[in-house]
Every structure is written in structure tokens, then in C-alpha cells.
């Protein structure tokens, strides 16, 4: 789960990380108030709050010299969507704008903490090439990216910090500040069960002090049960509506670009199903795991979810009944079709526990549902049908 920049900065402050003073605008009428809450003597930076980076490149971060500049910015963005290289073509809704006190920048650096699966630890990454797309830096000038490892107590060895600090060209005072920032980030990362913390850019100000100009935090979804304060900060408007709906129903759903909706029980089988569709030159519209203990109700919810995607031109149901009873799944499918008018073809493969009973139910339902016994045949069939 992501947070907004302003929320991440509130948390940064608690860990002693230097961020700019801010105020928020959620409606046009709040502009005066927001200006009064910060030092506006040299103007400020207006920043669109949305779960994306790359805002600067599309005008979502702007220096404002006076109130008129802010009014123009608020008019341009509030209630609109922001589209960046990190969003899809629809972009994300802008419901909040943050005004930040101005920072005079000498140099922009990059700093992040990530769960590093290759190294089996949390790694800290720094680069002198800040403010840019880090994937691009990694590709074109990998020598500009440096890494340090955190141990299992989330501590990075002093000598490693010194190495990274030297590579960034810090003097003694800056090194001390850097060390404090690294300590604060490490602690924050551990306490809040993060999977990513990114400061891009971390800047050296004209006065020589280090400052976190941007803040991105990603929390491990699986830890939210014990991060209730963060969970309360969730902004569902920034998430894929269907993925969010799925979470509420305990379904694992990931939206994809294709036109064949998939409903499968078990993540491994779901992956195998997507592979098989691809093998027959079809494109899955989603990954959907209804779980090992799929019930009639969840199948029904899953069906509605798949059909809420207008790109879906056909559905493939692939259920392997180990514990799950296929007849209950079949009933769930029938109920769902009755409740929501389904106009796309449906191919169903049921195997295992009570599958014969399930097939009978489907056949007797009088509905346009095609039963297949093998995954290959079922996949081939749905690919042909959506053509
Ligand atoms: P992003 O584009 O979504 O990653 O948004 P950032 O918060 O990183 O801002 C983009 C860029 O705006 C930064 O890399 C800076 O160059 C610039 N910027 C942001 N805040 C300030 C500021 O206070 N002063 C100045 N001079 N530039 C700023
Ligand atoms: Mn940034």
C-alpha cells in the first residue's frame, strides 16, 4: 500500500528526517489559509498529491511566486487526473495539493531502501544522479548507483555508511546529517513494515544542509493487520477500483491488459491457466485466485469483479476441487449469471471433488456455459470464442 507524499512526510518528521514545512489544499476556498500556514515570503512549491512520481515532468510540481500562481495551479489540477509515466492512460485523481516552503537546491541526490530479494536483505541505494528516473540511471550509468546492505537488525555498518557518504562527496557536517538520515530511515523501515522507502531527490541545500525534498513510502500489505494507523491513511481513490474491491472480498485479483477473464482457485493454477491461454495466443484480462476455500458467495463476487472490466470478451473458469466442492462452485456460477446478465461466452473446466455433479448442474441450468474437461481444450475454446 502506498501513502501520499504529505503523509509520508508526516511520518518522516516523527523520525527526525528533515522535510519542508507544508500546508494542504483540498478545495479552492482553502488557498488563503494554506498560504498563511507557511513562510510564503519567497513563494512556495505547489505539489499535486497522487500515488505517483514523475509529477514534476507533467507540471504537477510548480514553483509559485504569488497567490495568483497558486490559484492557477489549483484550477489546473484540483478535481482533475494526473497522468505520468508511472500511471496508466487514465491517470490518478487529484484531491489534495500540498504547498511547501521553498528549498534552495545545490545538488539533487537519490536515496532509497528496498527489500532486496537477490541479496536476501534490505538494501540502501544511493546515487549522485538524483531527481531523475532511477531505472534509467541504473540502465545507462550503472556505475552511478551504489548499494549498502542492512543486517537483520536493520543496521548498516559504519564503514559502509562512510563509503557511501564519501562517494556522494559529503563533508564532515554533511556526513553526520547523512548518518542521522540513514538511521531514521532504517528505523522507520523496520517499525512500519515497509517494502520501499524512497527519497528522490535528497538534496544538498545552498546552505550545505541535507534535506528530503520528496518522500515515497510503500507498506507491505501483509503487515497492515498490525499497522492500523497506516491502514487508516489508505486512499482508495488512488488504487485500482477492482483490485480494491477484490481485497474487500478476500480475493487475489490483478488487472491485466487482455480480454479473457480468468477465475481460478489457487495462485499456482491461476499462473498455469494464464500461461496456457497465452500458449494459444490469447491474452488474460486478469489474474484471479478465488482461494483454496472458494465458496458460492466468493465465486459470485469474483464473477462480478471480472465482468466489471469492459475489456472482458469471454471468461475461463478453471477450478480444481481438492477441498473445494465443484458442485458448489457450479451453483455459484449459475447464481452469478442469473443475478448479473452475462453476455460473454463462458468456458468452465471443473475437475476433482464433486466435479460430475457440478457439470450436471451447469448442463441442466439451460445457460450458455461450455464445459470442458482439460485445461488445454478449455483454453483453446475460450481463445477461439473471443476472437
Ligand atoms: P516527482 O517529479 O513526482 O518525483 O516530484 P518531486 O517532489 O521529486 O519534485 C520534482 C522536482 O521539482 C525536484 O526534482 C526538484 O527539481 C523540483 N522541486 C521540488 N521542490 C522544490 C523546491 O522546494 N525548490 C526547488 N528549487 N525545486 C524544487
Ligand atoms: Mn521525486
JSON list of C-alpha atoms and ligand atoms in Angstrom, two decimals, residues 55 200-201 214, ligand 2:
[
{"chain": "A", "resi": 55, "resn": "UNK", "atom": "CA", "xyz": [4.79, 14.69, -11.34]},
{"chain": "A", "resi": 200, "resn": "UNK", "atom": "CA", "xyz": [14.20, 11.32, -4.76]},
{"chain": "A", "resi": 201, "resn": "UNK", "atom": "CA", "xyz": [15.64, 13.82, -4.59]},
{"chain": "A", "resi": 214, "resn": "UNK", "atom": "CA", "xyz": [10.32, 14.12, -1.92]},
{"chain": "B", "resi": 2, "resn": "LIG", "atom": "MN1", "xyz": [10.58, 12.73, -6.81]}
]
